[in-house]
Amino acid sequence: HIPYRNCKLTWLLREGLGGNSKTVMIATVNPVADYSGISIGTLRYAAKCKKIVNKARISEDPHAKKIKELQDEIQALRRQLMEEVGLIGEGAEERAQNIQHALQLDHQMMD
């Protein structure tokens, strides 16, 4: 639990103070004696904010992550297939077209 005070500034900074981000806070105080109460309150608030520890992490959609992993796997399998089939030399273009056609058919069956 993060001890928020009830004010507009805290409401504006709520994501930075307890969310998924790194935040820098600068507390300014006034040396005039008439403002000592406000300055002390500011320093207390800054001290509380200093105790907040956030662990920022990359926000990533789990579905997008899985899709990316599967696309990477498909690329690796295509490279492996091309190496094994030997898409080099005489007839390579025709073999490549046949493989591409087979992959398209496989993709259509999956849909």
Short mmCIF file of N, CA and C in Angstrom, two decimals:
data_model
loop_
_atom_site.label_atom_id
_atom_site.label_comp_id
_atom_site.label_asym_id
_atom_site.label_seq_id
_atom_site.Cartn_x
_atom_site.Cartn_y
_atom_site.Cartn_z
N HIS A 1 0.83 -1.18 0.00
CA HIS A 1 0.00 0.00 0.00
C HIS A 1 0.88 1.25 0.00
N ILE A 2 0.57 2.19 -0.87
CA ILE A 2 1.33 3.44 -0.95
C ILE A 2 0.50 4.53 -0.29
N PRO A 3 1.05 5.21 0.72
CA PRO A 3 0.28 6.23 1.45
C PRO A 3 0.14 7.51 0.63
N TYR A 4 -0.92 7.60 -0.14
CA TYR A 4 -1.17 8.80 -0.93
C TYR A 4 -1.85 9.86 -0.08
N ARG A 5 -1.53 11.10 -0.35
CA ARG A 5 -2.30 12.15 0.29
C ARG A 5 -3.36 12.59 -0.70
N ASN A 6 -4.40 13.16 -0.19
CA ASN A 6 -5.54 13.51 -1.01
C ASN A 6 -5.34 14.90 -1.62
N CYS A 7 -4.70 14.97 -2.78
CA CYS A 7 -4.52 16.25 -3.46
C CYS A 7 -4.43 16.03 -4.96
N LYS A 8 -4.53 17.12 -5.70
CA LYS A 8 -4.51 17.04 -7.16
C LYS A 8 -3.16 16.57 -7.69
N LEU A 9 -2.07 17.02 -7.04
CA LEU A 9 -0.74 16.62 -7.49
C LEU A 9 -0.55 15.11 -7.39
N THR A 10 -0.95 14.54 -6.28
CA THR A 10 -0.83 13.09 -6.11
C THR A 10 -1.70 12.36 -7.13
N TRP A 11 -2.88 12.89 -7.38
CA TRP A 11 -3.77 12.27 -8.36
C TRP A 11 -3.12 12.29 -9.75
N LEU A 12 -2.47 13.42 -10.10
CA LEU A 12 -1.81 13.51 -11.40
C LEU A 12 -0.60 12.58 -11.50
N LEU A 13 0.09 12.35 -10.39
CA LEU A 13 1.30 11.54 -10.39
C LEU A 13 1.06 10.08 -10.01
N ARG A 14 -0.18 9.66 -9.88
CA ARG A 14 -0.47 8.32 -9.35
C ARG A 14 0.19 7.21 -10.14
N GLU A 15 0.27 7.33 -11.47
CA GLU A 15 0.92 6.28 -12.27
C GLU A 15 2.42 6.26 -12.02
N GLY A 16 3.01 7.42 -11.90
CA GLY A 16 4.44 7.50 -11.66
C GLY A 16 4.83 7.08 -10.26
N LEU A 17 3.95 7.34 -9.29
CA LEU A 17 4.28 7.03 -7.90
C LEU A 17 4.07 5.55 -7.57
N GLY A 18 3.17 4.91 -8.22
CA GLY A 18 2.92 3.51 -7.88
C GLY A 18 2.70 2.64 -9.08
N GLY A 19 2.92 3.17 -10.25
CA GLY A 19 2.67 2.42 -11.46
C GLY A 19 3.91 1.78 -12.03
N ASN A 20 3.87 1.59 -13.31
CA ASN A 20 4.92 0.87 -14.03
C ASN A 20 5.84 1.87 -14.73
N SER A 21 6.53 2.68 -13.92
CA SER A 21 7.42 3.68 -14.52
C SER A 21 8.48 4.13 -13.51
N LYS A 22 9.49 4.77 -14.04
CA LYS A 22 10.52 5.39 -13.21
C LYS A 22 10.15 6.85 -13.09
N THR A 23 10.25 7.41 -11.89
CA THR A 23 9.83 8.79 -11.65
C THR A 23 10.90 9.54 -10.88
N VAL A 24 11.09 10.79 -11.25
CA VAL A 24 11.98 11.68 -10.52
C VAL A 24 11.12 12.78 -9.92
N MET A 25 11.32 13.07 -8.64
CA MET A 25 10.56 14.13 -7.99
C MET A 25 11.53 15.17 -7.45
N ILE A 26 11.21 16.42 -7.70
CA ILE A 26 11.99 17.53 -7.15
C ILE A 26 11.08 18.27 -6.18
N ALA A 27 11.50 18.36 -4.93
CA ALA A 27 10.72 19.07 -3.92
C ALA A 27 11.36 20.44 -3.71
N THR A 28 10.58 21.48 -3.87
CA THR A 28 11.10 22.84 -3.67
C THR A 28 10.52 23.40 -2.38
N VAL A 29 11.37 24.08 -1.64
CA VAL A 29 10.93 24.68 -0.36
C VAL A 29 11.25 26.17 -0.40
N ASN A 30 10.54 26.88 0.45
CA ASN A 30 10.70 28.33 0.53
C ASN A 30 11.39 28.68 1.84
N PRO A 31 12.45 29.47 1.81
CA PRO A 31 13.18 29.79 3.04
C PRO A 31 12.48 30.81 3.93
N VAL A 32 11.40 31.42 3.47
CA VAL A 32 10.69 32.43 4.25
C VAL A 32 9.94 31.73 5.39
N ALA A 33 10.05 32.27 6.59
CA ALA A 33 9.44 31.68 7.79
C ALA A 33 7.93 31.52 7.66
N ASP A 34 7.29 32.42 6.95
CA ASP A 34 5.83 32.34 6.79
C ASP A 34 5.40 31.06 6.05
N TYR A 35 6.29 30.48 5.27
CA TYR A 35 5.98 29.29 4.49
C TYR A 35 6.60 28.03 5.07
N SER A 36 7.04 28.08 6.30
CA SER A 36 7.72 26.92 6.90
C SER A 36 6.79 25.71 7.01
N GLY A 37 5.53 25.93 7.31
CA GLY A 37 4.57 24.81 7.40
C GLY A 37 4.41 24.09 6.07
N ILE A 38 4.30 24.87 5.00
CA ILE A 38 4.18 24.29 3.67
C ILE A 38 5.47 23.57 3.28
N SER A 39 6.61 24.18 3.60
CA SER A 39 7.90 23.57 3.27
C SER A 39 8.09 22.25 4.01
N ILE A 40 7.71 22.21 5.28
CA ILE A 40 7.82 20.97 6.05
C ILE A 40 6.90 19.90 5.48
N GLY A 41 5.69 20.28 5.12
CA GLY A 41 4.76 19.33 4.50
C GLY A 41 5.31 18.78 3.19
N THR A 42 5.93 19.65 2.40
CA THR A 42 6.53 19.23 1.13
C THR A 42 7.66 18.24 1.37
N LEU A 43 8.50 18.53 2.38
CA LEU A 43 9.61 17.62 2.69
C LEU A 43 9.12 16.27 3.20
N ARG A 44 8.06 16.28 3.99
CA ARG A 44 7.49 14.99 4.47
C ARG A 44 6.95 14.18 3.29
N TYR A 45 6.23 14.87 2.41
CA TYR A 45 5.68 14.20 1.24
C TYR A 45 6.80 13.63 0.37
N ALA A 46 7.85 14.41 0.16
CA ALA A 46 8.98 13.94 -0.63
C ALA A 46 9.65 12.74 0.03
N ALA A 47 9.74 12.75 1.36
CA ALA A 47 10.34 11.62 2.08
C ALA A 47 9.50 10.35 1.88
N LYS A 48 8.17 10.50 1.91
CA LYS A 48 7.30 9.33 1.66
C LYS A 48 7.47 8.82 0.23
N CYS A 49 7.55 9.75 -0.71
CA CYS A 49 7.71 9.35 -2.12
C CYS A 49 9.05 8.66 -2.33
N LYS A 50 10.05 9.07 -1.59
CA LYS A 50 11.38 8.48 -1.73
C LYS A 50 11.37 7.01 -1.33
N LYS A 51 10.48 6.64 -0.44
CA LYS A 51 10.40 5.25 0.03
C LYS A 51 9.70 4.33 -0.96
N ILE A 52 9.02 4.89 -1.93
CA ILE A 52 8.30 4.09 -2.92
C ILE A 52 9.30 3.46 -3.87
N VAL A 53 9.20 2.15 -4.06
CA VAL A 53 10.09 1.44 -4.97
C VAL A 53 9.23 0.83 -6.08
N ASN A 54 9.49 1.25 -7.28
CA ASN A 54 8.79 0.70 -8.45
C ASN A 54 9.73 -0.20 -9.21
N LYS A 55 9.21 -1.23 -9.78
CA LYS A 55 9.98 -2.10 -10.65
C LYS A 55 9.36 -2.01 -12.04
N ALA A 56 9.91 -1.13 -12.84
CA ALA A 56 9.38 -0.92 -14.19
C ALA A 56 9.65 -2.15 -15.04
N ARG A 57 8.68 -2.51 -15.83
CA ARG A 57 8.83 -3.64 -16.75
C ARG A 57 8.12 -3.28 -18.04
N ILE A 58 8.50 -3.93 -19.07
CA ILE A 58 7.93 -3.66 -20.39
C ILE A 58 6.49 -4.17 -20.41
N SER A 59 5.59 -3.27 -20.77
CA SER A 59 4.19 -3.67 -20.91
C SER A 59 4.04 -4.37 -22.25
N GLU A 60 3.69 -5.64 -22.21
CA GLU A 60 3.59 -6.41 -23.44
C GLU A 60 2.34 -7.27 -23.38
N ASP A 61 1.59 -7.20 -24.43
CA ASP A 61 0.38 -8.02 -24.56
C ASP A 61 0.81 -9.48 -24.67
N PRO A 62 0.27 -10.37 -23.83
CA PRO A 62 0.67 -11.77 -23.89
C PRO A 62 0.38 -12.42 -25.25
N HIS A 63 -0.69 -11.97 -25.90
CA HIS A 63 -1.00 -12.52 -27.23
C HIS A 63 0.03 -12.07 -28.25
N ALA A 64 0.41 -10.80 -28.19
CA ALA A 64 1.41 -10.28 -29.12
C ALA A 64 2.75 -10.98 -28.90
N LYS A 65 3.08 -11.26 -27.64
CA LYS A 65 4.32 -11.95 -27.33
C LYS A 65 4.31 -13.36 -27.92
N LYS A 66 3.20 -14.06 -27.77
CA LYS A 66 3.08 -15.42 -28.31
C LYS A 66 3.16 -15.40 -29.83
N ILE A 67 2.49 -14.43 -30.46
CA ILE A 67 2.53 -14.31 -31.91
C ILE A 67 3.96 -14.09 -32.38
N LYS A 68 4.69 -13.22 -31.69
CA LYS A 68 6.09 -12.96 -32.05
C LYS A 68 6.93 -14.22 -31.92
N GLU A 69 6.74 -14.98 -30.83
CA GLU A 69 7.48 -16.23 -30.65
C GLU A 69 7.18 -17.21 -31.78
N LEU A 70 5.92 -17.32 -32.16
CA LEU A 70 5.54 -18.25 -33.23
C LEU A 70 6.11 -17.80 -34.58
N GLN A 71 6.10 -16.50 -34.84
CA GLN A 71 6.68 -16.00 -36.08
C GLN A 71 8.18 -16.28 -36.13
N ASP A 72 8.86 -16.10 -35.02
CA ASP A 72 10.29 -16.41 -34.97
C ASP A 72 10.54 -17.90 -35.22
N GLU A 73 9.68 -18.74 -34.65
CA GLU A 73 9.82 -20.18 -34.86
C GLU A 73 9.59 -20.55 -36.33
N ILE A 74 8.61 -19.91 -36.95
CA ILE A 74 8.34 -20.16 -38.37
C ILE A 74 9.54 -19.78 -39.22
N GLN A 75 10.14 -18.63 -38.93
CA GLN A 75 11.33 -18.20 -39.68
C GLN A 75 12.47 -19.20 -39.51
N ALA A 76 12.69 -19.66 -38.29
CA ALA A 76 13.77 -20.62 -38.03
C ALA A 76 13.51 -21.93 -38.78
N LEU A 77 12.26 -22.38 -38.79
CA LEU A 77 11.92 -23.62 -39.50
C LEU A 77 12.07 -23.46 -41.01
N ARG A 78 11.72 -22.28 -41.53
CA ARG A 78 11.90 -22.03 -42.96
C ARG A 78 13.38 -22.08 -43.33
N ARG A 79 14.22 -21.44 -42.50
CA ARG A 79 15.67 -21.46 -42.76
C ARG A 79 16.19 -22.89 -42.74
N GLN A 80 15.74 -23.65 -41.74
CA GLN A 80 16.19 -25.04 -41.60
C GLN A 80 15.74 -25.85 -42.82
N LEU A 81 14.53 -25.64 -43.25
CA LEU A 81 13.99 -26.36 -44.40
C LEU A 81 14.78 -26.03 -45.67
N MET A 82 15.08 -24.76 -45.85
CA MET A 82 15.83 -24.35 -47.03
C MET A 82 17.23 -24.96 -47.03
N GLU A 83 17.84 -25.07 -45.87
CA GLU A 83 19.17 -25.68 -45.78
C GLU A 83 19.11 -27.17 -46.10
N GLU A 84 18.08 -27.84 -45.57
CA GLU A 84 17.97 -29.29 -45.76
C GLU A 84 17.60 -29.65 -47.20
N VAL A 85 16.72 -28.86 -47.80
CA VAL A 85 16.27 -29.17 -49.16
C VAL A 85 17.36 -28.80 -50.17
N GLY A 86 18.18 -27.84 -49.81
CA GLY A 86 19.27 -27.43 -50.71
C GLY A 86 18.76 -26.53 -51.81
N LEU A 87 18.27 -25.39 -51.46
CA LEU A 87 17.75 -24.46 -52.46
C LEU A 87 18.89 -23.71 -53.15
N ILE A 88 19.88 -24.46 -53.54
CA ILE A 88 21.02 -23.88 -54.23
C ILE A 88 21.29 -24.74 -55.46
N GLY A 89 21.71 -24.12 -56.56
CA GLY A 89 22.08 -24.88 -57.74
C GLY A 89 20.94 -25.05 -58.73
N GLU A 90 21.13 -26.05 -59.61
CA GLU A 90 20.18 -26.29 -60.70
C GLU A 90 18.82 -26.71 -60.16
N GLY A 91 17.75 -26.07 -60.63
CA GLY A 91 16.39 -26.41 -60.22
C GLY A 91 15.99 -25.78 -58.89
N ALA A 92 16.85 -24.94 -58.35
CA ALA A 92 16.57 -24.35 -57.04
C ALA A 92 15.32 -23.48 -57.06
N GLU A 93 15.12 -22.74 -58.14
CA GLU A 93 13.97 -21.84 -58.22
C GLU A 93 12.66 -22.64 -58.21
N GLU A 94 12.64 -23.73 -58.96
CA GLU A 94 11.43 -24.55 -59.00
C GLU A 94 11.16 -25.19 -57.64
N ARG A 95 12.21 -25.69 -56.98
CA ARG A 95 12.04 -26.27 -55.64
C ARG A 95 11.54 -25.22 -54.66
N ALA A 96 12.04 -24.01 -54.78
CA ALA A 96 11.62 -22.93 -53.90
C ALA A 96 10.14 -22.62 -54.10
N GLN A 97 9.70 -22.60 -55.35
CA GLN A 97 8.29 -22.34 -55.65
C GLN A 97 7.40 -23.46 -55.10
N ASN A 98 7.85 -24.70 -55.23
CA ASN A 98 7.08 -25.83 -54.70
C ASN A 98 6.95 -25.74 -53.19
N ILE A 99 8.04 -25.39 -52.54
CA ILE A 99 8.00 -25.27 -51.08
C ILE A 99 7.09 -24.12 -50.67
N GLN A 100 7.19 -23.00 -51.37
CA GLN A 100 6.35 -21.84 -51.07
C GLN A 100 4.88 -22.21 -51.24
N HIS A 101 4.56 -22.94 -52.31
CA HIS A 101 3.19 -23.38 -52.55
C HIS A 101 2.71 -24.30 -51.42
N ALA A 102 3.56 -25.22 -51.01
CA ALA A 102 3.20 -26.14 -49.91
C ALA A 102 2.97 -25.37 -48.62
N LEU A 103 3.79 -24.37 -48.36
CA LEU A 103 3.61 -23.56 -47.15
C LEU A 103 2.30 -22.78 -47.21
N GLN A 104 1.96 -22.26 -48.38
CA GLN A 104 0.70 -21.54 -48.52
C GLN A 104 -0.49 -22.45 -48.28
N LEU A 105 -0.42 -23.67 -48.82
CA LEU A 105 -1.51 -24.62 -48.60
C LEU A 105 -1.63 -24.97 -47.12
N ASP A 106 -0.50 -25.16 -46.48
CA ASP A 106 -0.49 -25.47 -45.05
C ASP A 106 -1.08 -24.31 -44.26
N HIS A 107 -0.75 -23.09 -44.63
CA HIS A 107 -1.27 -21.91 -43.96
C HIS A 107 -2.79 -21.82 -44.14
N GLN A 108 -3.27 -22.12 -45.35
CA GLN A 108 -4.71 -22.08 -45.62
C GLN A 108 -5.45 -23.13 -44.82
N MET A 109 -4.85 -24.30 -44.64
CA MET A 109 -5.49 -25.36 -43.85
C MET A 109 -5.58 -24.97 -42.39
N MET A 110 -4.59 -24.20 -41.90
CA MET A 110 -4.61 -23.79 -40.50
C MET A 110 -5.68 -22.75 -40.24
N ASP A 111 -6.01 -21.94 -41.24
CA ASP A 111 -7.05 -20.92 -41.08
C ASP A 111 -8.38 -21.59 -41.11
#
